[in-house]
Short mmCIF file of C-alpha atoms in Angstrom, two decimals:
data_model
loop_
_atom_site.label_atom_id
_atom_site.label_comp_id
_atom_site.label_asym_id
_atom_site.label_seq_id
_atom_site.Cartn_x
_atom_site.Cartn_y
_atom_site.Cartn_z
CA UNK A 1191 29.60 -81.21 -34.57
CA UNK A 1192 28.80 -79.01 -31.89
CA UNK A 1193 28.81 -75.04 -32.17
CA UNK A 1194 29.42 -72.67 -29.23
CA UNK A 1195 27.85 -69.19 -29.39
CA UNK A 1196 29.16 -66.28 -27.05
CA UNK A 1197 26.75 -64.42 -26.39
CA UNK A 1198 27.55 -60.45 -25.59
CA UNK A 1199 26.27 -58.49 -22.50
CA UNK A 1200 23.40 -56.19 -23.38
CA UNK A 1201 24.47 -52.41 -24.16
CA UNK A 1202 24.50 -50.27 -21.30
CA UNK A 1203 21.23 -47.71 -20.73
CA UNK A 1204 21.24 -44.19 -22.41
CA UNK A 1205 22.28 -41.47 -20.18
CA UNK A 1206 19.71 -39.19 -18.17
CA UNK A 1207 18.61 -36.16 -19.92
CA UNK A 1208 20.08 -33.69 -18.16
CA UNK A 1209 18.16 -31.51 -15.31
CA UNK A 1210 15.87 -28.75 -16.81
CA UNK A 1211 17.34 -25.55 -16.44
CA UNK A 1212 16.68 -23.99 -13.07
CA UNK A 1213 14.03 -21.42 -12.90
CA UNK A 1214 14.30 -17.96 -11.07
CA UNK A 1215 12.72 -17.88 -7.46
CA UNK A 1216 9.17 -18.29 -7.45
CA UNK A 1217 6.97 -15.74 -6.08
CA UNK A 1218 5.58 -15.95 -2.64
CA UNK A 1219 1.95 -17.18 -2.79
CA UNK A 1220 0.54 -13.74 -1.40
CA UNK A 1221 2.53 -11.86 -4.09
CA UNK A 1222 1.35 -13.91 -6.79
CA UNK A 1223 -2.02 -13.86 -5.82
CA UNK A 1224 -2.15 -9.83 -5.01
CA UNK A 1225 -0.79 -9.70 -8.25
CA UNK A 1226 -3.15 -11.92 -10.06
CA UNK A 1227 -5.71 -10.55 -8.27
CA UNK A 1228 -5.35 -6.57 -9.14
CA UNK A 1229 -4.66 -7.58 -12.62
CA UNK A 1230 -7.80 -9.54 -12.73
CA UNK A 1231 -10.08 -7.03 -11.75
CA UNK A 1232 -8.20 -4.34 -13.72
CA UNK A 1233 -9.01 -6.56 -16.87
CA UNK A 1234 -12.84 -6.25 -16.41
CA UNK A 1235 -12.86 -2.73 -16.13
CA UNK A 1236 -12.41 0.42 -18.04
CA UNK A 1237 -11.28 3.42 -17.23
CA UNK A 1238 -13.52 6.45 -16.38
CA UNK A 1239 -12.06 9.43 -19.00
CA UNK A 1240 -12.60 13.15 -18.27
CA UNK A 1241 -10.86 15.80 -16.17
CA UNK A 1242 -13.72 15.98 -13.71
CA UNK A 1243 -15.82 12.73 -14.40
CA UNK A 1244 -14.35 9.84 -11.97
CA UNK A 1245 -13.38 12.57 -9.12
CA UNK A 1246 -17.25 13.95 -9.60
CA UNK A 1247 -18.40 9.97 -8.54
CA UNK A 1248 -16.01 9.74 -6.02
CA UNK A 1249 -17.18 12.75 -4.16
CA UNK A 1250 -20.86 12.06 -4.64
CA UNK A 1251 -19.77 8.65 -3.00
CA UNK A 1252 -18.56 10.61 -0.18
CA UNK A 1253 -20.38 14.00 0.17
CA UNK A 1254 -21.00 13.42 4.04
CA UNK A 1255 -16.97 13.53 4.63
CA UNK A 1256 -16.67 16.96 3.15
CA UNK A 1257 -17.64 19.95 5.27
CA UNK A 1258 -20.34 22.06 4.45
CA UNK A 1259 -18.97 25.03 6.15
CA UNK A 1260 -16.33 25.24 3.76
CA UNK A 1261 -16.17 26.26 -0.16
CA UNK A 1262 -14.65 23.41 -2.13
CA UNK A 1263 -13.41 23.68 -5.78
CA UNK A 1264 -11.90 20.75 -7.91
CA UNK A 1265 -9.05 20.80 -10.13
CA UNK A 1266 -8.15 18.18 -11.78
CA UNK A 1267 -6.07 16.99 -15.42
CA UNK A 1268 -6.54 13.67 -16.79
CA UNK A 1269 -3.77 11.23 -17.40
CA UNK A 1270 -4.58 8.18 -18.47
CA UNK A 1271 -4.57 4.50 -16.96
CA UNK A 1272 -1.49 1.78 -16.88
CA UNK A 1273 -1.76 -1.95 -14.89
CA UNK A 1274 1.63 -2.29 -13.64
CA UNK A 1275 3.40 -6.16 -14.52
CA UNK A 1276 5.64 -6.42 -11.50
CA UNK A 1277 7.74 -4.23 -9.55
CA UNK A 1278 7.27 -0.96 -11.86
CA UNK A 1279 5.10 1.18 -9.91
CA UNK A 1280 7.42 4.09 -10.48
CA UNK A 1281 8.08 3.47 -14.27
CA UNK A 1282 3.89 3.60 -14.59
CA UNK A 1283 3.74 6.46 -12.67
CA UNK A 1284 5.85 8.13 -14.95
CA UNK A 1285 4.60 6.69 -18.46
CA UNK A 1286 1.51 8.28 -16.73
CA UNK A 1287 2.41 11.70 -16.05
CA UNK A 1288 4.20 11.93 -19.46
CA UNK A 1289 1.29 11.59 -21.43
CA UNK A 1290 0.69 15.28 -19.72
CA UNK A 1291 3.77 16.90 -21.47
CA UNK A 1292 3.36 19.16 -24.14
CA UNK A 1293 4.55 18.39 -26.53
CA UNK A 1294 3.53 14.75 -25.91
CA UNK A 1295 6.53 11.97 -26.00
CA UNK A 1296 6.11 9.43 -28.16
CA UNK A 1297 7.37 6.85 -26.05
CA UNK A 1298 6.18 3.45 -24.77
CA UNK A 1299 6.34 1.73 -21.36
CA UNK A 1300 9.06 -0.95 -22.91
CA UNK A 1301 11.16 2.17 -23.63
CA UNK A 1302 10.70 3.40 -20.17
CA UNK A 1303 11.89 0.40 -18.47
CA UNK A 1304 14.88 0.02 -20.75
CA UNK A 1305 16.36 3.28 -20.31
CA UNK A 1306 15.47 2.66 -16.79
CA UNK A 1307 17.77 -0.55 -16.41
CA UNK A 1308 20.48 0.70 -18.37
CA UNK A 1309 21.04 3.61 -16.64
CA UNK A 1310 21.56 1.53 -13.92
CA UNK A 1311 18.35 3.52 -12.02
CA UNK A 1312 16.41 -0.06 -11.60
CA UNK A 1313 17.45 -4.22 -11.88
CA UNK A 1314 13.63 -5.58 -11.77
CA UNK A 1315 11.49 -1.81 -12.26
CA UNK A 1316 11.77 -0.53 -8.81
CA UNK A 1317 12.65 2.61 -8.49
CA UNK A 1318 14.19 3.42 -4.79
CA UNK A 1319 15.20 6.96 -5.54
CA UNK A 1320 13.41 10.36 -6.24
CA UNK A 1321 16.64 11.70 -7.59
CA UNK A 1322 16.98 8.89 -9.89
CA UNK A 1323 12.92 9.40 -11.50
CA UNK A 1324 13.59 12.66 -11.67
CA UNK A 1325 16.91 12.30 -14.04
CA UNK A 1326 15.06 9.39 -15.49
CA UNK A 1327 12.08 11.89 -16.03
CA UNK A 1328 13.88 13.96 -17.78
CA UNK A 1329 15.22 11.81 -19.96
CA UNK A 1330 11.98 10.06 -20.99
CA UNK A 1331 9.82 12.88 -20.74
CA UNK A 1332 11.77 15.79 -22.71
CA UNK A 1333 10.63 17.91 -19.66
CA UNK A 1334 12.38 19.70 -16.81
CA UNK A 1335 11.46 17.93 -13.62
CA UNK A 1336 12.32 19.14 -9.91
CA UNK A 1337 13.09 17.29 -7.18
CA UNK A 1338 11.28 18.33 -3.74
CA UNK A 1339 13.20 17.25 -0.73
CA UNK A 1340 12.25 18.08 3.47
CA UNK A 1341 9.05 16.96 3.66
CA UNK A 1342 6.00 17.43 1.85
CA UNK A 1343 4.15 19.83 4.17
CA UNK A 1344 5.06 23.36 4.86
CA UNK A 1345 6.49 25.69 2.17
CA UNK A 1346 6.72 21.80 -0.49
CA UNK A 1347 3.18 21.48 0.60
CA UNK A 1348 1.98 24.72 -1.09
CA UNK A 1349 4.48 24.44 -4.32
CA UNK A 1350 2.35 21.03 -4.83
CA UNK A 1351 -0.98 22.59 -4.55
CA UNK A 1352 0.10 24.73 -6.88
CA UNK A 1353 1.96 22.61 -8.97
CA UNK A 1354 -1.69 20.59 -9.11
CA UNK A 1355 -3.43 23.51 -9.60
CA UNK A 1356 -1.47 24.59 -12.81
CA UNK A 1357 -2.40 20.99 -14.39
CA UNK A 1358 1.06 19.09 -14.31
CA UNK A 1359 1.47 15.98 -12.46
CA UNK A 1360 3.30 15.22 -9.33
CA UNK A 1361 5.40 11.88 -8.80
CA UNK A 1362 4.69 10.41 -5.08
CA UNK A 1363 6.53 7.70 -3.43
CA UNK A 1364 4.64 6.66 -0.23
CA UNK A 1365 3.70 3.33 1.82
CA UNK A 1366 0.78 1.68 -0.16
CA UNK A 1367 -2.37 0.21 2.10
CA UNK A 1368 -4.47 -3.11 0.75
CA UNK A 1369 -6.83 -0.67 -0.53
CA UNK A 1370 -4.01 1.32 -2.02
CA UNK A 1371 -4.72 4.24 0.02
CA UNK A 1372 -1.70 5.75 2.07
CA UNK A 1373 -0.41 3.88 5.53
CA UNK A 1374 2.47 4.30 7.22
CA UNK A 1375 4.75 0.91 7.05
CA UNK A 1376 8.00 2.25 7.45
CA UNK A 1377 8.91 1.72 3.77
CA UNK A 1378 7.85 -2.19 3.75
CA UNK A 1379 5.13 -1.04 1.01
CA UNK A 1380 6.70 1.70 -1.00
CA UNK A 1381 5.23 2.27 -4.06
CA UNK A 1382 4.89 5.23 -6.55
CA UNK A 1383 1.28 7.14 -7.39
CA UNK A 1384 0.74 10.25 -9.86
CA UNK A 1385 -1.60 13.17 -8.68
CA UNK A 1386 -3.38 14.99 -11.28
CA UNK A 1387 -5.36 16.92 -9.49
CA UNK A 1388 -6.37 18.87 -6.28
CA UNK A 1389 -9.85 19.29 -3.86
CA UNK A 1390 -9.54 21.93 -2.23
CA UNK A 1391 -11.40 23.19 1.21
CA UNK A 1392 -11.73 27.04 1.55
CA UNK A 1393 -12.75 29.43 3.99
CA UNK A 1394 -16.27 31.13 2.94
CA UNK A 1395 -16.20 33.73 0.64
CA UNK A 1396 -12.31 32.59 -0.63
CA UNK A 1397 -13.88 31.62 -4.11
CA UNK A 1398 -14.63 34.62 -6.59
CA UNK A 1399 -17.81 34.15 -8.80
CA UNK A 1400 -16.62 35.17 -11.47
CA UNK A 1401 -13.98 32.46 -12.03
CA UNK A 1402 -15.58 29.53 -11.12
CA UNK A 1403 -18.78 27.60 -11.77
CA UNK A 1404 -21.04 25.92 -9.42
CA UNK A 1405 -21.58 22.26 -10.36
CA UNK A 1406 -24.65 20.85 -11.16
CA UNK A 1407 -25.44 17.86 -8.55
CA UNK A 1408 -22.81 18.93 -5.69
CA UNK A 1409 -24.16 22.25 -4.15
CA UNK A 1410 -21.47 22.61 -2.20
CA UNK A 1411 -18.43 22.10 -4.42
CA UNK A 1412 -17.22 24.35 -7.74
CA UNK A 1413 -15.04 24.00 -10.94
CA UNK A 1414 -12.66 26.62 -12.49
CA UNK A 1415 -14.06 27.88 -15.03
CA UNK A 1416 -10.97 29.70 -16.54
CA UNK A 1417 -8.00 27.56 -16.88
CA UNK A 1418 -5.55 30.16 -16.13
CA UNK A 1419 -7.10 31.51 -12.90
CA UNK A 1420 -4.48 31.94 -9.70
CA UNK A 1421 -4.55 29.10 -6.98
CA UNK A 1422 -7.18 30.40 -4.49
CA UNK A 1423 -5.86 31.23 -0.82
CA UNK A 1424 -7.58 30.66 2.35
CA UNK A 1425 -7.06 27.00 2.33
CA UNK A 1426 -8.15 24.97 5.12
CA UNK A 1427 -8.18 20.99 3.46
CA UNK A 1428 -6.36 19.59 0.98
CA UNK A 1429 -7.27 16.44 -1.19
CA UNK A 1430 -5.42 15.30 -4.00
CA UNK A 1431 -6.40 13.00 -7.09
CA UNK A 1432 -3.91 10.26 -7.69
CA UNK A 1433 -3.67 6.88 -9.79
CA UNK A 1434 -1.12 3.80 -9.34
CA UNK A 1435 -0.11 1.33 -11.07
CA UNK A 1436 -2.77 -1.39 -9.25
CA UNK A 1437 -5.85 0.15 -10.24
CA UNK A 1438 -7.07 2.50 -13.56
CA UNK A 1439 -9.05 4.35 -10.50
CA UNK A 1440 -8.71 7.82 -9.60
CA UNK A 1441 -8.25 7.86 -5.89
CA UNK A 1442 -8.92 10.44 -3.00
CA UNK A 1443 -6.17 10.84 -0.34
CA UNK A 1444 -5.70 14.13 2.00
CA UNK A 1445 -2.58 15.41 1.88
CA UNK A 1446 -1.80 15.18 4.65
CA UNK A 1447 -2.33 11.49 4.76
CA UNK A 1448 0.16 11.26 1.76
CA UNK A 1449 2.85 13.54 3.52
CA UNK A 1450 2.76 11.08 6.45
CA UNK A 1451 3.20 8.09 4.63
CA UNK A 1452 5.70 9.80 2.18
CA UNK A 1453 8.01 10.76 5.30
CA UNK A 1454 8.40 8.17 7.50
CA UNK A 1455 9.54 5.71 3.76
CA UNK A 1456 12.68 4.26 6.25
CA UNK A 1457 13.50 0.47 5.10
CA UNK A 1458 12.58 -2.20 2.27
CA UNK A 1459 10.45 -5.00 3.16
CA UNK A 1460 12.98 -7.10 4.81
CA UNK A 1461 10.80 -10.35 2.98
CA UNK A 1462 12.00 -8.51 -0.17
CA UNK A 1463 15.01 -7.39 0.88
CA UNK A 1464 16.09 -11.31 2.08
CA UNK A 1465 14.56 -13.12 -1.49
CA UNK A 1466 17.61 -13.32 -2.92
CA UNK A 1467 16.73 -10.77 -5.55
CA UNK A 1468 18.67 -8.09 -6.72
CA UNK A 1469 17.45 -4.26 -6.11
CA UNK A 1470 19.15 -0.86 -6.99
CA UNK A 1471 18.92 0.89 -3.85
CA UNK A 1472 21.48 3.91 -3.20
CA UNK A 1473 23.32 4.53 -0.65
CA UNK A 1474 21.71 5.39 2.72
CA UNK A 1475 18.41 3.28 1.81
CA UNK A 1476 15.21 3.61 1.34
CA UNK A 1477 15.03 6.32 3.42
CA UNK A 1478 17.96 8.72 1.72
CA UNK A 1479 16.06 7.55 -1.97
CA UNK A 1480 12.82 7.97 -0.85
CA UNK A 1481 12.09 9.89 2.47
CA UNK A 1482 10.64 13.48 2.12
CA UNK A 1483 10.48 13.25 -1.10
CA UNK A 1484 8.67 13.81 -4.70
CA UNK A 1485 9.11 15.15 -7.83
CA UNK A 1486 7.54 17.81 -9.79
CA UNK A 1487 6.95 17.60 -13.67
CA UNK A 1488 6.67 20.46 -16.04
CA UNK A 1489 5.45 19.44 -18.32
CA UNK A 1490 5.64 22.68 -20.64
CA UNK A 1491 9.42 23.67 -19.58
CA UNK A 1492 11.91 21.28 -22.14
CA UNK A 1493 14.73 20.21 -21.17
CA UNK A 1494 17.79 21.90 -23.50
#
């Protein structure tokens, strides 16, 4: 007797696994190599600590660009250093100047950048507008902080010398350079900086004796030597000592040079502005946020 077997058709496949989840645009190779590459060097350094220390190198470096027909004097506070981790150049230039208030706030970056995005001031820790870092400054800092608008020369040019010159920090929105020096971009590198400090050139004679003190290895240059002594007059060139978020250097910019940069702040990147990411930017641009603009920390007035 003969048996038939039916035989059944094999069981189809298993399904796919489904598609990964997308990912979030990818940087653009330059970006993620500048930032790979400040970080980098960042991470084999320290920091050079003192009020005077780093800016004493940095003119030693440089004594033949200072004029020797001129009295110089150096004032400077220390605030210490911060590696920014993205697009938070103005959030580290304000965890920076707040370790200046007095009292000091306890607070941490992470903080920062939280109250930051949910005021609605920021979407990825850029900050596009004074007016917002100042509000934000307050907020974070515990501190009353001023917004200066119309330029920074002029009349704004002498409140920040003085501002400097009273040891409280100065937020500065301006066109960053490779070197992260001031250039003049039209807002396609804005970035935030912190001065601390001021170099200041005087006419002969300006500098009274008995306030200052010559320093030891630069002939030509001087210290305060009482903290509360007025802003000398009879200015003739103005440096001041500023840090970023790309570097835990102190750097040396004229004023000038920063007033330039800091004015003609006009448009975002249009790279950036086209990647598909989203930005808080208020109304009227870069140029309404930014423009003309800085703000002043004092750091011993609370807010109420």
């Amino acid at each position: 007797m003969s048996m038939k077997c039916s035989l059944s058709p094999p069981p189809p496949p298993p399904p796919a696994p489904p598609p990964p989840p997308a990912l979030g645009p990818a940087l653009p190779p330059s970006s993620a190599q500048k930032k790979k590459l400040y970080q980098t060097i960042a991470s084999s350094r320290s920091p050079v600590e003192g009020d005077h220390t780093e800016a004493l190198l940095l003119l030693r470096h440089r004594d033949s660009s200072f004029r020797k027909d001129l009295q110089w004097i150096l004032m400077n506070t220390y605030v210490p250093s911060l590696i920014q981790d993205g697009p938070q150049c103005g959030l580290v230039a304000l965890w920076m100047a707040a370790q200046l208030c007095q009292p000091q706030p306890s607070i941490d970056m992470d903080a920062v950048v939280q109250t930051a995005l949910s005021r609605g001031y920021t979407a990825q820790g850029e900050m596009f507008s004074a007016n917002n870092m100042a509000l934000l400054a307050e907020e974070v800092c515990s501190c009353k902080a001023e917004l200066l608008s119309g330029g920074l020369g002029g009349k704004n040019a002498a409140t920040i010398i003085t501002h400097l010159w009273g040891r409280q920090p100065v937020l500065i929105p301006y066109d960053e350079d490779y070197n992260h020096e001031p250039c003049q971009r039209s807002g396609h590198r804005a970035h935030w900086a912190v001065a601390s400090g001021v170099l200041l050139g005087l006419d002969q004679g300006s500098l009274s004796t008995e306030c200052t003190e010559p320093d030891d290895t630069l002939p030509w240059l001087y210290l305060p030597g009482d903290v509360g002594s007025p802003c000398p007059s009879g200015l003739r060139e103005v440096h001041i000592l500023a840090k970023q978020g790309k570097s835990l250097r102190y750097q040396l910019w004229s004023l000038d040079s920063v007033a330039q940069s800091n004015e003609q702040l006009r448009k975002m990147d249009p790279q950036r502005a086209s990647d598909g990411t989203q930005y808080v930017v208020p109304q009227g641009g870069v140029e309404a946020g930014l423009a003309g603009q800085a703000v002043l920390l004092h750091t011993r007035t609370q807010t109420q």
